[in-house]
Coordinates of C-alpha atoms and ligand atoms in Angstrom, one line a residue:
X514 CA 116.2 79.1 86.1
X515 CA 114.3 82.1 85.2
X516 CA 117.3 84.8 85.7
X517 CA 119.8 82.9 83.7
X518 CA 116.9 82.8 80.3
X519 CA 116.5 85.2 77.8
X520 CA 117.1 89.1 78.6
X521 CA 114.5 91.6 77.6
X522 CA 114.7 95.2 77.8
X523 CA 112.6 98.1 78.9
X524 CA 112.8 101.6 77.4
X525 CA 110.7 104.3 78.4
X526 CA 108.2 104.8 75.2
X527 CA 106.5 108.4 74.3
X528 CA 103.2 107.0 76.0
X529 CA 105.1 105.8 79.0
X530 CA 106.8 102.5 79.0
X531 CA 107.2 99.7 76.1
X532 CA 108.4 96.6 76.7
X533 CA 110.7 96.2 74.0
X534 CA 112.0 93.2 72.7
X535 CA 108.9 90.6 73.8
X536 CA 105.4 90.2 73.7
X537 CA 104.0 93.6 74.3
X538 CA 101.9 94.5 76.9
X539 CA 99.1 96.9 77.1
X540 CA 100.6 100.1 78.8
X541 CA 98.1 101.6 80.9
X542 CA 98.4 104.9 79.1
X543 CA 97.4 103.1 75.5
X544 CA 94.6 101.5 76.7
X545 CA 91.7 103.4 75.2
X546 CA 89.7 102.8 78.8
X547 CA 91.9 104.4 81.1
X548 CA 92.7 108.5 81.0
X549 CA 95.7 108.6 83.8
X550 CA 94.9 112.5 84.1
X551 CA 91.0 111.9 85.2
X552 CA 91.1 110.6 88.4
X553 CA 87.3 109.1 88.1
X554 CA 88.7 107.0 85.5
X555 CA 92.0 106.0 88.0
X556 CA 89.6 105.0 90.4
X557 CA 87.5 102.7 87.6
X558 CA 90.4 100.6 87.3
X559 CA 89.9 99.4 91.1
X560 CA 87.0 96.9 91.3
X561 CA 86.7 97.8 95.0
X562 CA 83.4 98.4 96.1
X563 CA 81.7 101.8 95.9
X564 CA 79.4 100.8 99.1
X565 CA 82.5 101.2 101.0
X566 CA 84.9 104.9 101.3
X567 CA 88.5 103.1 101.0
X568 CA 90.3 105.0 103.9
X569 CA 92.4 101.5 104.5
X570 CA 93.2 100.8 100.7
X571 CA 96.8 101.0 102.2
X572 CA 96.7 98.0 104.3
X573 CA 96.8 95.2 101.7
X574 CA 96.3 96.5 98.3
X575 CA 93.4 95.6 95.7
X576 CA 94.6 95.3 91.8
X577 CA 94.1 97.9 89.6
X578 CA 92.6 96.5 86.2
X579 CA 96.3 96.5 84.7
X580 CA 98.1 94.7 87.6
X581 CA 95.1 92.2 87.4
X582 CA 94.8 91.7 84.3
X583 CA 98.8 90.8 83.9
X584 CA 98.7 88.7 86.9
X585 CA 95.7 86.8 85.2
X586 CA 98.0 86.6 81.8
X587 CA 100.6 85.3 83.7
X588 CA 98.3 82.6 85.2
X589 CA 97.3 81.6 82.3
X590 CA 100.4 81.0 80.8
X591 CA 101.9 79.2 83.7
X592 CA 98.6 76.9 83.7
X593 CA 98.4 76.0 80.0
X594 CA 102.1 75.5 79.8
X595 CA 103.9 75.8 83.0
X596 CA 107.7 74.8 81.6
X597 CA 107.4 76.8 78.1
X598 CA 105.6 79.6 79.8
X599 CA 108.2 80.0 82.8
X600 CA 111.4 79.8 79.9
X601 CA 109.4 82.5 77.7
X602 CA 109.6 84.6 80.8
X603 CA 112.6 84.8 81.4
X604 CA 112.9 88.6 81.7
X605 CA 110.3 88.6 83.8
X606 CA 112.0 89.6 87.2
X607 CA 114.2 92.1 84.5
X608 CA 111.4 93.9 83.5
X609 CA 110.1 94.1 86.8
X610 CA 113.3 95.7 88.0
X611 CA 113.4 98.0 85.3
X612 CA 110.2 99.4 86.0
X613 CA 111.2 99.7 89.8
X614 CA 114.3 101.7 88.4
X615 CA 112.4 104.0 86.5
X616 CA 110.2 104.6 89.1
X617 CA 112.6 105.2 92.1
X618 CA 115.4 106.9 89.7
X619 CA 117.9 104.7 90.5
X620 CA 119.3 101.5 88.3
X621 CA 117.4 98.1 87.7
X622 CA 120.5 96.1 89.3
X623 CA 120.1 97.7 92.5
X624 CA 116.2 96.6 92.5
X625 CA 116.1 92.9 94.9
X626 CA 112.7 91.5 94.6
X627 CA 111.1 90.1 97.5
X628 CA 107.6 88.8 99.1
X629 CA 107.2 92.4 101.6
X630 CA 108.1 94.6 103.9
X631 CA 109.0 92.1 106.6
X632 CA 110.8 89.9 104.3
X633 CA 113.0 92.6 102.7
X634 CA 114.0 93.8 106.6
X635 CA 114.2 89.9 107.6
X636 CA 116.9 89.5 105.1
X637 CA 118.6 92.7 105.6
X638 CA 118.8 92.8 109.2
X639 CA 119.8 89.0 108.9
X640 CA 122.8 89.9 106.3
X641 CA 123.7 93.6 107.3
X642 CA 127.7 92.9 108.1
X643 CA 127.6 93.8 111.6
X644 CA 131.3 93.1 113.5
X645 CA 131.6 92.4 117.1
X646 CA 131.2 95.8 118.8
X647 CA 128.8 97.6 116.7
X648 CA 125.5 98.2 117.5
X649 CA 122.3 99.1 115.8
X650 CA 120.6 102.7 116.3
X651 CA 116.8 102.6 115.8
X652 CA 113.8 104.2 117.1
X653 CA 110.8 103.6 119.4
X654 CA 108.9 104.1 116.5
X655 CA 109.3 101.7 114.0
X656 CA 107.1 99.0 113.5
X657 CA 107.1 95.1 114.9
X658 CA 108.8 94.0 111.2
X659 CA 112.0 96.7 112.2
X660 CA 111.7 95.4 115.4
X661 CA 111.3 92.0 115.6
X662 CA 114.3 91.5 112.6
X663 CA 116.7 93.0 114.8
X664 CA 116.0 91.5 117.8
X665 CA 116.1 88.2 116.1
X666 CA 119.5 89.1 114.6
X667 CA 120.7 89.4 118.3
X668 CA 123.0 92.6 117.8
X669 CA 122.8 95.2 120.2
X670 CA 119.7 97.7 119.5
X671 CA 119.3 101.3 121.2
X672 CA 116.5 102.7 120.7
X673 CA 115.6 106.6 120.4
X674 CA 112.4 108.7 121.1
X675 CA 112.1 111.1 118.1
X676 CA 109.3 113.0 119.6
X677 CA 107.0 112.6 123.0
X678 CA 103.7 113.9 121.0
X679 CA 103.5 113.1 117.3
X680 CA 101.4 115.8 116.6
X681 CA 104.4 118.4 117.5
X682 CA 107.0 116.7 115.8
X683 CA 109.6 118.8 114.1
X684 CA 112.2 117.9 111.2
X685 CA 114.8 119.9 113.1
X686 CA 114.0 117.8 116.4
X687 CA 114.0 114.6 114.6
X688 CA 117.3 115.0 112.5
X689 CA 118.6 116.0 115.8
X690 CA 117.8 113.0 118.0
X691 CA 119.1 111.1 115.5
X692 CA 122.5 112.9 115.1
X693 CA 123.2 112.3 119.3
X694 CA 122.4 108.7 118.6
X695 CA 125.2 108.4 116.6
X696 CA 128.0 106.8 118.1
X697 CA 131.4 105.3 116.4
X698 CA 130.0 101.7 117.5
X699 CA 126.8 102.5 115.0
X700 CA 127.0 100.3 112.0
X701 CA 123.1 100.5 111.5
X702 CA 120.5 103.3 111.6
X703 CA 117.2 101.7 111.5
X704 CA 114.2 103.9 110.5
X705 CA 110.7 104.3 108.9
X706 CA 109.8 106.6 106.1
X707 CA 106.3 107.2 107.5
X708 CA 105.3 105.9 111.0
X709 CA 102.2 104.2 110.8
X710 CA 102.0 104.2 114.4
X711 CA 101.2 108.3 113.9
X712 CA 101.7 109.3 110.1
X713 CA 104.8 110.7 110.9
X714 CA 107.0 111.2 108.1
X715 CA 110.8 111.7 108.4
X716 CA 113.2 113.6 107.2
X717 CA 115.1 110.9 105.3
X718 CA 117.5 113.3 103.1
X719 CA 118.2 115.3 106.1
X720 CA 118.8 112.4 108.2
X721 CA 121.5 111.0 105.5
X722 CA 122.9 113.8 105.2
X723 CA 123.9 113.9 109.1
X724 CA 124.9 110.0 108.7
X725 CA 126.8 110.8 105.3
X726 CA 128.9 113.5 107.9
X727 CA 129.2 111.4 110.8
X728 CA 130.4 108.6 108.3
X729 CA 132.8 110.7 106.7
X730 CA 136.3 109.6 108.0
X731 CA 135.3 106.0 107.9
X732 CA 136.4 102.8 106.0
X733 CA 133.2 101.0 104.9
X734 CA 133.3 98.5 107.2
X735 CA 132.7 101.3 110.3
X736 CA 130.6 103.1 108.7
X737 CA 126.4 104.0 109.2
X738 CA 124.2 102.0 107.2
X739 CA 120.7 104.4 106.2
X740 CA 118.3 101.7 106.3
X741 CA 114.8 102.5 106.0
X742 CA 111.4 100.6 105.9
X743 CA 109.1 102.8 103.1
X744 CA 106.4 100.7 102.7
X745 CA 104.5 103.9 103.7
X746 CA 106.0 106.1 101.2
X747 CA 106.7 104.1 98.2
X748 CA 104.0 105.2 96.1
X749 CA 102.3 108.2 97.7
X750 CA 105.4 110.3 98.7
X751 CA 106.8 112.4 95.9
X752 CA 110.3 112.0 96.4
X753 CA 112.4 109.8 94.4
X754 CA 114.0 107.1 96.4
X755 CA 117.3 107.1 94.5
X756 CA 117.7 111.0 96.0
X757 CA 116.9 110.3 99.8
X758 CA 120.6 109.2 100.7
X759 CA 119.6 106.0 102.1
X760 CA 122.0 103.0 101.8
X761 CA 119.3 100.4 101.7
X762 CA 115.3 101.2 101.2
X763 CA 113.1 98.1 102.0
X764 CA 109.2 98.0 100.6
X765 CA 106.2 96.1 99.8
X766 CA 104.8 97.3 96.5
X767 CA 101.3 95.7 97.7
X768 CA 100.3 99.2 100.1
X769 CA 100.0 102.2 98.6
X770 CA 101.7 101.3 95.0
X771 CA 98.5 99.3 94.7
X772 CA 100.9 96.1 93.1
X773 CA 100.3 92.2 93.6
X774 CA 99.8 90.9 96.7
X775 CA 102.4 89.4 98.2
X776 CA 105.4 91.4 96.4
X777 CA 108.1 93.5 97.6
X778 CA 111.6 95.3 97.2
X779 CA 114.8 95.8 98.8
X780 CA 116.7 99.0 96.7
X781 CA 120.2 99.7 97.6
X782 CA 122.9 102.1 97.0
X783 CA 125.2 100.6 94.1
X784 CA 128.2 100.7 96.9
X785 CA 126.3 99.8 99.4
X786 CA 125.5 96.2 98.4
X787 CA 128.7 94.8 99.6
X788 CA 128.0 95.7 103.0
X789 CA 125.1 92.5 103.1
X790 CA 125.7 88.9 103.0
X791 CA 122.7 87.1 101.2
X792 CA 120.8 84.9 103.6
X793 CA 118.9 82.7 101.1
X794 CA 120.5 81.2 98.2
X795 CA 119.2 83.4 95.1
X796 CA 118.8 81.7 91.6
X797 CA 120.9 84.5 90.1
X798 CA 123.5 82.9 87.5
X799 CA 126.9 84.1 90.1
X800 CA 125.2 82.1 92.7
X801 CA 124.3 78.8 90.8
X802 CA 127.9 79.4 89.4
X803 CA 129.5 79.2 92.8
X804 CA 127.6 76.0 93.2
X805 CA 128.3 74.6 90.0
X806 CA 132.0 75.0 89.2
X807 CA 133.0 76.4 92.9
X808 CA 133.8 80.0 91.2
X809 CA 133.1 83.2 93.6
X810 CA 130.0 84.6 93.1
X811 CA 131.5 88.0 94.1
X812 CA 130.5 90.8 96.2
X813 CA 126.9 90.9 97.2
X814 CA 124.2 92.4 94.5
X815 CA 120.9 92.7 94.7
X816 CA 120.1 89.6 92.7
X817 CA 122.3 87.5 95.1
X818 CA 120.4 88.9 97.8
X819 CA 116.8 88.2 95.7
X820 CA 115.7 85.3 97.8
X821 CA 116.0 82.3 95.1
X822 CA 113.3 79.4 94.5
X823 CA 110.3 79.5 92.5
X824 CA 107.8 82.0 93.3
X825 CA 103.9 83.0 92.4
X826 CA 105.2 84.5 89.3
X827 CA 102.4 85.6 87.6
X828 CA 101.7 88.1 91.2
X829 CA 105.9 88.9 91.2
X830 CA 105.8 89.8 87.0
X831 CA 103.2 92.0 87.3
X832 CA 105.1 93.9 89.9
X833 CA 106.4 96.0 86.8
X834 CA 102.5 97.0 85.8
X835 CA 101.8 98.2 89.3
X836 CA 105.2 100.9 88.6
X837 CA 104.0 101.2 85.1
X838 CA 100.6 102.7 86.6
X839 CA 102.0 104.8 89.0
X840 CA 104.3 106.7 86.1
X841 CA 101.9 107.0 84.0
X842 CA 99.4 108.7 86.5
X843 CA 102.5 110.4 87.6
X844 CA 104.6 110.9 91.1
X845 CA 103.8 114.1 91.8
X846 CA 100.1 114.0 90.9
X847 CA 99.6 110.9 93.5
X848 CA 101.6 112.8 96.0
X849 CA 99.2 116.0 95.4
X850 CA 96.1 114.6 95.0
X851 CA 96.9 112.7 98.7
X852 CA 98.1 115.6 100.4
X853 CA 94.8 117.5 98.8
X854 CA 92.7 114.7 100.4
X855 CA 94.7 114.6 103.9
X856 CA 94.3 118.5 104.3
X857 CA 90.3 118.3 103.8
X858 CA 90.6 115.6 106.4
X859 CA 92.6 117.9 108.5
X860 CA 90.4 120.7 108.3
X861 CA 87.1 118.7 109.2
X862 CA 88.9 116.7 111.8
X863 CA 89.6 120.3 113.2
X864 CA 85.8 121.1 113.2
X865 CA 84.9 118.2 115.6
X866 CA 85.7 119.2 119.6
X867 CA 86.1 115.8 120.9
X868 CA 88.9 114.9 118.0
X869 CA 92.5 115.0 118.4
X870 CA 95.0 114.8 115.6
X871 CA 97.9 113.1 115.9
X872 CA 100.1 113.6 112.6
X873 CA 101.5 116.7 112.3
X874 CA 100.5 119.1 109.9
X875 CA 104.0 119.2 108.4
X876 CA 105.2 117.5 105.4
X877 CA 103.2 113.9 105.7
X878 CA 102.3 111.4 103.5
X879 CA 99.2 109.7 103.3
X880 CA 98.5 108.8 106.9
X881 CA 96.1 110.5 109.4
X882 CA 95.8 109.3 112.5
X883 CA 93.7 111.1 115.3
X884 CA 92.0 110.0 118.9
X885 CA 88.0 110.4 119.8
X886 CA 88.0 111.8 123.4
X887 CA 86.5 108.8 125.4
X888 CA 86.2 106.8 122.4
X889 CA 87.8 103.5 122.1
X890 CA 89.8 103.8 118.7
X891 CA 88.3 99.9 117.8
X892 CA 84.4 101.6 118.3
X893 CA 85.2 104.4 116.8
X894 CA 86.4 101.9 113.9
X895 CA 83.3 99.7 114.2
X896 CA 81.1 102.9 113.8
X897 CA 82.7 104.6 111.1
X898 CA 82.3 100.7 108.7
X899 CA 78.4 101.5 109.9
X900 CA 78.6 104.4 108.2
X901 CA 80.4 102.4 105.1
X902 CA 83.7 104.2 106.3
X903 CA 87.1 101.8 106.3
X904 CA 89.4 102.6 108.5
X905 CA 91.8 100.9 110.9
X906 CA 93.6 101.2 114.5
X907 CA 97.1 101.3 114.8
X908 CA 98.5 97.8 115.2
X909 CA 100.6 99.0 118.2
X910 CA 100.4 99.7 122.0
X911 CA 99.5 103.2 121.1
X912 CA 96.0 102.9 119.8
X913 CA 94.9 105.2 117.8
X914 CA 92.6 105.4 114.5
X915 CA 93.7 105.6 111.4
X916 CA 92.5 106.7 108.0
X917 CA 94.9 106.7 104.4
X918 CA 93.1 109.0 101.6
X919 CA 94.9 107.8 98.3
X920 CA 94.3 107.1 94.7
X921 CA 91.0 105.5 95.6
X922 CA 89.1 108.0 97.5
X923 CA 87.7 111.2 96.4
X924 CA 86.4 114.6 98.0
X925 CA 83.2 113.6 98.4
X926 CA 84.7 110.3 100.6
X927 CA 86.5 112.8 102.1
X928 CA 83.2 114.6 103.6
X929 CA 81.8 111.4 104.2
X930 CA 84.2 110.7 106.1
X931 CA 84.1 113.4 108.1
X932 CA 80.1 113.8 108.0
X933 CA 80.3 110.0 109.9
X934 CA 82.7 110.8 112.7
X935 CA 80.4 114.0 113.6
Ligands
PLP1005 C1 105.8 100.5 108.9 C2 105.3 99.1 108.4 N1 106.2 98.3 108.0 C3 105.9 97.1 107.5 C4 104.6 96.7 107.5 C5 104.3 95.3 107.0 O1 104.3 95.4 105.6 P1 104.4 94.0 104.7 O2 103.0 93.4 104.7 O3 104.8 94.5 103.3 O4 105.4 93.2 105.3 C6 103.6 97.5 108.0 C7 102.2 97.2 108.1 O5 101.6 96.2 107.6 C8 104.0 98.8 108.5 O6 103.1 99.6 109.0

């Protein structure tokens, strides 16, 4: 049982983070082949192809050298000597979480670890404590995973329009919508950080703020729950997620935080936890006590709600190398150096008649996503990979295409980019 084994403990170290306490891993910032503050040498560490401009890196992330590299450790260990290696590890899922923590500025025991996006809004749409009368406020939106989870959880779901056209949508307009969806039934507001239907991104703080008010006179049980899916903001927005306001922030660290395949988070508010029932049994030490000797495990945590059994460890551990990378490089500078990127794409994109964007130029993340007049979004798609341009249509029924600067594209892609679509 890999949480109940031996406890290891990160500190943040002058050249980033040291694991202290176990066998040491390589921080990115001491290896002597990676300068986080040359973004030629960020973009080494990623053995994707140079044939191809990455403009869909956010889809399904490749390994930077680090993540791979401790994911290959990891394998190794758990091949040569699966038992000892496991029970050596024990702080694996620790260190992972306290990674998370420093990264989102909140603490490591309100860090669940999951498989994705879809499995961290499975669970908590599946656990939310929902009472007979409340109802769920989400938005037309939101992806299939929001979606799908709460139609499956078979609560009543009203949906809101936040805006008719994406390209003119306001904070103001979108704080607003939400605040008349509020009703006193509302035990759930359902969003997404960034809409990757449109590259919308929304006002999160402001939005809590209005729940945090309409919540005010409540008992816990009555009130708003903030939930949000950020799989397209964790890692290339430069907020920290501890100071949105949300009650519950569910991600996949395998988009735009470039970590293992396959891996994923579910952060909470510390008081916020209580509101969820876990809905797999966890391998936490409360839970395996409950079973053992029938005491309580207690209110809810985040490691009762960690989804128990054994997992593909070596990709999970190496969770903490992917945060690790993005701190070292730095919040901000990620954030920057994407915006940078999504204005040049802007401006071409604004050069080309038959183009129509549709994210608005406000505050956005990393998403662009824009229509070719009499185009087909999927042959405007096929021609740009002719071109050695990846990009992607929106997997909804508004069809649009879809490009993601990030950490692994550069000016020059940039202007390929945009040389290819005129
Ligand atoms: C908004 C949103 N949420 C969730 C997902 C699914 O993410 P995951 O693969 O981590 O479940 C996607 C796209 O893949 C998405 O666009």
């Amino acid at each position: 049982m890999v949480e109940l084994s031996r406890r290891r403990v990160l500190t943040a170290g002058a050249a980033g983070l040291v694991v202290a306490g176990c066998t040491a891993e390589p921080t990115p910032a001491a290896r002597t082949d990676f300068d986080p503050t040359d973004w030629g040498s960020v973009r080494e560490q990623f053995p994707l192809t140079r044939d191809v401009r990455q403009f869909s890196a956010y889809v399904l992330a490749a390994h930077p050298r680090p993540v791979a590299e401790a994911i290959e450790r990891h394998r190794a260990g758990l091949d040569k000597d699966t038992h000892a290696y496991l029970d050596s590890q024990g702080g694996g899922e620790d260190a992972v979480r306290a990674a998370a923590a420093e990264y989102l500025g909140g603490r490591a025991e309100d860090v669940a670890l999951t498989d994705s996006t879809t499995m961290g809004l499975g669970l908590l749409y599946a656990g939310v404590k929902i009472a007979a009368g409340q109802d769920v406020l989400t938005t037309e939106h939101d992806f299939y995973s929001t979606h799908q989870a709460l139609r499956m959880r078979g609560v009543p779901v009203r949906r809101v329009r936040l805006y008719d056209d994406p390209a003119l949508a306001t904070a103001d307009e979108m704080v607003a919508k939400i605040k008349a969806g509020l009703t006193s039934s509302t035990r759930v507001v359902a969003v997404t950080w960034v809409h990757s239907v449109s590259g919308v991104k929304l006002p999160i703080r402001a939005i809590a703020d209005v729940v945090a008010a309409h919540n005010a006179d409540r008992a816990p049980a009555e009130r708003a729950l903030l939930c949000v899916d950020a799989v397209h903001g964790l890692g290339v927005a430069p907020e920290r997620v501890a100071d949105l306001g949300c009650d519950f922030l569910v991600s996949g660290t395998h988009k735009w935080l470039f970590g293992p395949r396959g891996t994923g988070i579910v952060w909470g508010k510390a008081e916020a936890w209580a509101q969820l029932d876990p809905v797999l049994p966890s391998f936490s030490g409360p839970a395996f006590g409950e079973w053992f000797d029938g005491r309580p495990a207690g209110p809810t945590t985040a490691a009762l709600f960690t989804p128990g059994g054994y997992h593909s460890f070596e990709h999970r551990w190496a969770v903490a190398e992917a945060f690790r990378f993005h701190l070292v490089i730095g919040r901000e500078r990620v954030a920057a150096r994407t915006r940078e990127q999504v204005e040049r794409i802007r401006a071409g994109l604004a050069g080309i008649a038959s183009v129509s964007l549709r994210t608005p130029a406000a505050d956005s993340a990393g998403l662009v996503c824009f229509d070719v007049a009499g185009e087909e979004p999927q042959a405007v798609v096929a021609r740009l990979a002719g071109h050695g341009v990846s990009a992607t249509v929106t997997p909804y029924r508004e069809r649009r295409v879809r490009v993601g600067p990030s950490i692994v594209t550069s000016d020059e892609d940039v202007d390929a980019l945009i040389a290819a679509l005129r």
